[in-house]
Amino acid sequence: MKQIVVISGKGGTGKTVLTASFASLAENKVMVDCDVDAADLHLLLKPEIRERYEFRSGVTAKINREVCKECGECLSVCRFEAISRDFVVDPISCEGCAVCSRVCPEGAIFMEENVSGEWYISDTKYGPLVHAKLGIAEENSGKLVTQVRQAARVIAEKYNMDYVIIDGPPGIGCPVIAALTGVDLALIVTEPTLSGMHDMGRVAQVSKHFGIPTKVIINKYDLNLKNSETIKEICKQADIEVVALLPFSRQVSESIVQGIPLVEFSKNGIAEDIAVLWERIK
Amino acid sequence: MIISVASGKGGTGKTTVAVNLALSIKNVQFLDCDVEEPNAHLFLKPKMHSIKIATIPIPQVDESLCNYCGKCREICAYNAIAVFSDEDNKKGSVLIFPHLCHGCGGCKLFCPQNAISEVDKEIGVIEAGISRDIQFVHGKLNIGEIMSPPLIRQVKQYIYRSRNVIIDAPPGTSCPVIGSVKGSDFCILVTEPTPFGLHDLVLAVEVIEKMKIPFGVVINRSDIGDGGVDNFCRSKNIPILMRIPFDKDIAFLYSNGIPFVTEKKEYLQKFADMFEAIQALIGWRGGRMQ
């Protein structure tokens, strides 16, 4: 079983479009959407939810105003600016450390468990998809990523799948690290912009830090040929293979509007390049 | 006033809108809170005049005082402390996992032996500088570090309220976004008119509504895609602040780190008008709400 994650550092470089195309091209695989706070893969793969699970994570402080004497002990210990001067907890800022509830001399603060999202095992015409929806304004997206990856792994092992294909989140923080851990290949999708190059550099350092074999795809390479050359040079020096140069194409947004993977929307141009790319990395 | 620029979906043009807005109005302080992947400096090219190491406090145990009672492990909500008590002829030990620590300070507060102190752990840097007359601040998370919210909070300590503060937020809808946008007087949500853009805009709107911050939408690459975003905004009465059509010149300028208002001057007025429209929307007059 080979686990492949598509990441980018910078958002909007084409992770989901590529992952959906791999879903169509690869045989015998399970798909995972690890961009749990803005998941879009389901818009192309059209899943039917088969199993649904609650994601519980962490706790949030709540002040019982009947009991509270407004002594201010909680205010003085909270390091997350989560308690207002009129003694109301802002659930968004609260990180659930429970220190306030421990210091409250009146026992007026209790900790409530968060239901911070849901995750699903679904059927698609491309095979199983494990995906999730993080509750609005919730934290712990890294834990939810770990949860969906774990579920995908179990499915892959049970059915003897050849691939786990993972749509990763943008950035370099907690959810990205959770999406990268233990994969066999990280594909970084970048674009020939200063931002794309800068962010590729940072996320490549993260994958190197965790010892993950990494390859780069330059998307919309023809928007700035000079920058594309620079990316190739940077990758060469970092000993990272550039596995594909994909052109800018209006077919991409058209396929998103149609709600189908790019390689099914079209068979030529960029779609053909992606098919060739899959043969190279599979 | 504080205006944050956020998006849900990544790559829709947050930094483009934030930077070009900053260049079109006066008296600006710019904060890049996308500390995982800060990019605004590539466009504003500020001359940095200060650099500060950003840290969070993590516990340090003085084992000459510790009796391995395990209270700290019990207190820690993040499983960042392991305690092994004395056994037969083997001395106990305490292990701290710094990358799991949120820096809440609970273990120190409750240690019965007063054996815990706090030391600073570096999580990133904060750089401050100046670009033309724009005050610039950004945070840069260290590689391999997972805790962006504390760094975002520290960047926001630089906020200078008498300026027009523009905050470039990270993508998504979870803790780093909320930390960035919290306390703003207005939030600009940047999207693109595709089903992806719409789907993530709907999530971002839920977040901003939950935070009770007034907001409006900028539609970038407004002529690529479909009418879903427009219909959604109309049905929810969300003001569309600006439309920026797809333009290969803009894309090329962006790719070279050039804010497009410097070449396409007609947009200077458009961004200045948008700023005025925002002030009107929230009833902001000369530095205070009416």
mmCIF file with all atom_site columns, N, CA, C and O in Angstrom, chain A residues 175-197:
data_model
loop_
_atom_site.group_PDB
_atom_site.id
_atom_site.type_symbol
_atom_site.label_atom_id
_atom_site.label_alt_id
_atom_site.label_comp_id
_atom_site.label_asym_id
_atom_site.label_entity_id
_atom_site.label_seq_id
_atom_site.pdbx_PDB_ins_code
_atom_site.Cartn_x
_atom_site.Cartn_y
_atom_site.Cartn_z
_atom_site.occupancy
_atom_site.B_iso_or_equiv
_atom_site.pdbx_formal_charge
_atom_site.auth_seq_id
_atom_site.auth_comp_id
_atom_site.auth_asym_id
_atom_site.auth_atom_id
_atom_site.pdbx_PDB_model_num
ATOM 1  N N  . PRO A 1 175 ? -2.451 20.713 10.960  1.00 0.00 ? 175 PRO A N  1
ATOM 2  C CA . PRO A 1 175 ? -3.114 19.747 10.085  1.00 0.00 ? 175 PRO A CA 1
ATOM 3  C C  . PRO A 1 175 ? -2.208 19.228 8.961   1.00 0.00 ? 175 PRO A C  1
ATOM 4  O O  . PRO A 1 175 ? -2.348 18.084 8.533   1.00 0.00 ? 175 PRO A O  1
ATOM 5  N N  . VAL A 1 176 ? -1.283 20.059 8.490   1.00 0.00 ? 176 VAL A N  1
ATOM 6  C CA . VAL A 1 176 ? -0.375 19.629 7.422   1.00 0.00 ? 176 VAL A CA 1
ATOM 7  C C  . VAL A 1 176 ? 0.560  18.537 7.941   1.00 0.00 ? 176 VAL A C  1
ATOM 8  O O  . VAL A 1 176 ? 0.778  17.513 7.285   1.00 0.00 ? 176 VAL A O  1
ATOM 9  N N  . ILE A 1 177 ? 1.083  18.753 9.127   1.00 0.00 ? 177 ILE A N  1
ATOM 10 C CA . ILE A 1 177 ? 1.993  17.761 9.703   1.00 0.00 ? 177 ILE A CA 1
ATOM 11 C C  . ILE A 1 177 ? 1.239  16.448 9.931   1.00 0.00 ? 177 ILE A C  1
ATOM 12 O O  . ILE A 1 177 ? 1.742  15.364 9.626   1.00 0.00 ? 177 ILE A O  1
ATOM 13 N N  . ALA A 1 178 ? -0.016 16.547 10.385  1.00 0.00 ? 178 ALA A N  1
ATOM 14 C CA . ALA A 1 178 ? -0.818 15.338 10.589  1.00 0.00 ? 178 ALA A CA 1
ATOM 15 C C  . ALA A 1 178 ? -1.089 14.629 9.253   1.00 0.00 ? 178 ALA A C  1
ATOM 16 O O  . ALA A 1 178 ? -1.171 13.405 9.203   1.00 0.00 ? 178 ALA A O  1
ATOM 17 N N  . ALA A 1 179 ? -1.229 15.401 8.172   1.00 0.00 ? 179 ALA A N  1
ATOM 18 C CA . ALA A 1 179 ? -1.495 14.800 6.859   1.00 0.00 ? 179 ALA A CA 1
ATOM 19 C C  . ALA A 1 179 ? -0.239 14.168 6.253   1.00 0.00 ? 179 ALA A C  1
ATOM 20 O O  . ALA A 1 179 ? -0.320 13.250 5.450   1.00 0.00 ? 179 ALA A O  1
ATOM 21 N N  . LEU A 1 180 ? 0.923  14.673 6.656   1.00 0.00 ? 180 LEU A N  1
ATOM 22 C CA . LEU A 1 180 ? 2.203  14.216 6.083   1.00 0.00 ? 180 LEU A CA 1
ATOM 23 C C  . LEU A 1 180 ? 2.780  12.987 6.767   1.00 0.00 ? 180 LEU A C  1
ATOM 24 O O  . LEU A 1 180 ? 3.472  12.190 6.131   1.00 0.00 ? 180 LEU A O  1
ATOM 25 N N  . THR A 1 181 ? 2.519  12.875 8.052   1.00 0.00 ? 181 THR A N  1
ATOM 26 C CA . THR A 1 181 ? 3.195  11.856 8.854   1.00 0.00 ? 181 THR A CA 1
ATOM 27 C C  . THR A 1 181 ? 3.068  10.464 8.239   1.00 0.00 ? 181 THR A C  1
ATOM 28 O O  . THR A 1 181 ? 1.972  10.001 7.972   1.00 0.00 ? 181 THR A O  1
ATOM 29 N N  . GLY A 1 182 ? 4.193  9.830  8.007   1.00 0.00 ? 182 GLY A N  1
ATOM 30 C CA . GLY A 1 182 ? 4.199  8.435  7.583   1.00 0.00 ? 182 GLY A CA 1
ATOM 31 C C  . GLY A 1 182 ? 3.760  8.150  6.159   1.00 0.00 ? 182 GLY A C  1
ATOM 32 O O  . GLY A 1 182 ? 3.522  7.001  5.811   1.00 0.00 ? 182 GLY A O  1
ATOM 33 N N  . VAL A 1 183 ? 3.626  9.164  5.296   1.00 0.00 ? 183 VAL A N  1
ATOM 34 C CA . VAL A 1 183 ? 3.238  8.860  3.918   1.00 0.00 ? 183 VAL A CA 1
ATOM 35 C C  . VAL A 1 183 ? 4.466  8.414  3.111   1.00 0.00 ? 183 VAL A C  1
ATOM 36 O O  . VAL A 1 183 ? 5.610  8.626  3.515   1.00 0.00 ? 183 VAL A O  1
ATOM 37 N N  . ASP A 1 184 ? 4.209  7.798  1.947   1.00 0.00 ? 184 ASP A N  1
ATOM 38 C CA . ASP A 1 184 ? 5.306  7.321  1.110   1.00 0.00 ? 184 ASP A CA 1
ATOM 39 C C  . ASP A 1 184 ? 5.765  8.376  0.120   1.00 0.00 ? 184 ASP A C  1
ATOM 40 O O  . ASP A 1 184 ? 6.878  8.321  -0.384  1.00 0.00 ? 184 ASP A O  1
ATOM 41 N N  . LEU A 1 185 ? 4.873  9.305  -0.199  1.00 0.00 ? 185 LEU A N  1
ATOM 42 C CA . LEU A 1 185 ? 5.232  10.338 -1.161  1.00 0.00 ? 185 LEU A CA 1
ATOM 43 C C  . LEU A 1 185 ? 4.413  11.599 -0.893  1.00 0.00 ? 185 LEU A C  1
ATOM 44 O O  . LEU A 1 185 ? 3.202  11.534 -0.727  1.00 0.00 ? 185 LEU A O  1
ATOM 45 N N  . ALA A 1 186 ? 5.115  12.735 -0.849  1.00 0.00 ? 186 ALA A N  1
ATOM 46 C CA . ALA A 1 186 ? 4.424  14.028 -0.774  1.00 0.00 ? 186 ALA A CA 1
ATOM 47 C C  . ALA A 1 186 ? 4.597  14.720 -2.116  1.00 0.00 ? 186 ALA A C  1
ATOM 48 O O  . ALA A 1 186 ? 5.715  14.884 -2.602  1.00 0.00 ? 186 ALA A O  1
ATOM 49 N N  . LEU A 1 187 ? 3.478  15.101 -2.722  1.00 0.00 ? 187 LEU A N  1
ATOM 50 C CA . LEU A 1 187 ? 3.518  15.857 -3.973  1.00 0.00 ? 187 LEU A CA 1
ATOM 51 C C  . LEU A 1 187 ? 3.209  17.305 -3.635  1.00 0.00 ? 187 LEU A C  1
ATOM 52 O O  . LEU A 1 187 ? 2.125  17.605 -3.127  1.00 0.00 ? 187 LEU A O  1
ATOM 53 N N  . ILE A 1 188 ? 4.152  18.184 -3.893  1.00 0.00 ? 188 ILE A N  1
ATOM 54 C CA . ILE A 1 188 ? 3.904  19.603 -3.624  1.00 0.00 ? 188 ILE A CA 1
ATOM 55 C C  . ILE A 1 188 ? 3.470  20.268 -4.927  1.00 0.00 ? 188 ILE A C  1
ATOM 56 O O  . ILE A 1 188 ? 4.203  20.250 -5.912  1.00 0.00 ? 188 ILE A O  1
ATOM 57 N N  . VAL A 1 189 ? 2.264  20.840 -4.922  1.00 0.00 ? 189 VAL A N  1
ATOM 58 C CA . VAL A 1 189 ? 1.787  21.576 -6.097  1.00 0.00 ? 189 VAL A CA 1
ATOM 59 C C  . VAL A 1 189 ? 2.099  23.044 -5.882  1.00 0.00 ? 189 VAL A C  1
ATOM 60 O O  . VAL A 1 189 ? 1.639  23.650 -4.916  1.00 0.00 ? 189 VAL A O  1
ATOM 61 N N  . THR A 1 190 ? 2.887  23.609 -6.782  1.00 0.00 ? 190 THR A N  1
ATOM 62 C CA . THR A 1 190 ? 3.200  25.020 -6.631  1.00 0.00 ? 190 THR A CA 1
ATOM 63 C C  . THR A 1 190 ? 2.841  25.755 -7.909  1.00 0.00 ? 190 THR A C  1
ATOM 64 O O  . THR A 1 190 ? 2.359  25.151 -8.877  1.00 0.00 ? 190 THR A O  1
ATOM 65 N N  . GLU A 1 191 ? 3.014  27.062 -7.915  1.00 0.00 ? 191 GLU A N  1
ATOM 66 C CA . GLU A 1 191 ? 2.753  27.857 -9.114  1.00 0.00 ? 191 GLU A CA 1
ATOM 67 C C  . GLU A 1 191 ? 3.905  28.850 -9.245  1.00 0.00 ? 191 GLU A C  1
ATOM 68 O O  . GLU A 1 191 ? 4.567  29.165 -8.250  1.00 0.00 ? 191 GLU A O  1
ATOM 69 N N  . PRO A 1 192 ? 4.157  29.341 -10.464 1.00 0.00 ? 192 PRO A N  1
ATOM 70 C CA . PRO A 1 192 ? 5.348  30.172 -10.671 1.00 0.00 ? 192 PRO A CA 1
ATOM 71 C C  . PRO A 1 192 ? 5.122  31.623 -10.233 1.00 0.00 ? 192 PRO A C  1
ATOM 72 O O  . PRO A 1 192 ? 5.267  32.543 -11.009 1.00 0.00 ? 192 PRO A O  1
ATOM 73 N N  . THR A 1 193 ? 4.729  31.785 -8.973  1.00 0.00 ? 193 THR A N  1
ATOM 74 C CA . THR A 1 193 ? 4.581  33.127 -8.415  1.00 0.00 ? 193 THR A CA 1
ATOM 75 C C  . THR A 1 193 ? 5.530  33.209 -7.229  1.00 0.00 ? 193 THR A C  1
ATOM 76 O O  . THR A 1 193 ? 5.904  32.173 -6.662  1.00 0.00 ? 193 THR A O  1
ATOM 77 N N  . LEU A 1 194 ? 5.892  34.420 -6.838  1.00 0.00 ? 194 LEU A N  1
ATOM 78 C CA . LEU A 1 194 ? 6.792  34.548 -5.686  1.00 0.00 ? 194 LEU A CA 1
ATOM 79 C C  . LEU A 1 194 ? 6.177  33.885 -4.461  1.00 0.00 ? 194 LEU A C  1
ATOM 80 O O  . LEU A 1 194 ? 6.859  33.211 -3.700  1.00 0.00 ? 194 LEU A O  1
ATOM 81 N N  . SER A 1 195 ? 4.848  34.064 -4.288  1.00 0.00 ? 195 SER A N  1
ATOM 82 C CA . SER A 1 195 ? 4.182  33.447 -3.136  1.00 0.00 ? 195 SER A CA 1
ATOM 83 C C  . SER A 1 195 ? 4.257  31.927 -3.220  1.00 0.00 ? 195 SER A C  1
ATOM 84 O O  . SER A 1 195 ? 4.570  31.249 -2.241  1.00 0.00 ? 195 SER A O  1
ATOM 85 N N  . GLY A 1 196 ? 3.935  31.389 -4.405  1.00 0.00 ? 196 GLY A N  1
ATOM 86 C CA . GLY A 1 196 ? 3.962  29.948 -4.592  1.00 0.00 ? 196 GLY A CA 1
ATOM 87 C C  . GLY A 1 196 ? 5.341  29.368 -4.303  1.00 0.00 ? 196 GLY A C  1
ATOM 88 O O  . GLY A 1 196 ? 5.481  28.333 -3.654  1.00 0.00 ? 196 GLY A O  1
ATOM 89 N N  . MET A 1 197 ? 6.380  30.080 -4.772  1.00 0.00 ? 197 MET A N  1
ATOM 90 C CA . MET A 1 197 ? 7.751  29.602 -4.579  1.00 0.00 ? 197 MET A CA 1
ATOM 91 C C  . MET A 1 197 ? 8.157  29.657 -3.116  1.00 0.00 ? 197 MET A C  1
ATOM 92 O O  . MET A 1 197 ? 8.754  28.733 -2.569  1.00 0.00 ? 197 MET A O  1
#
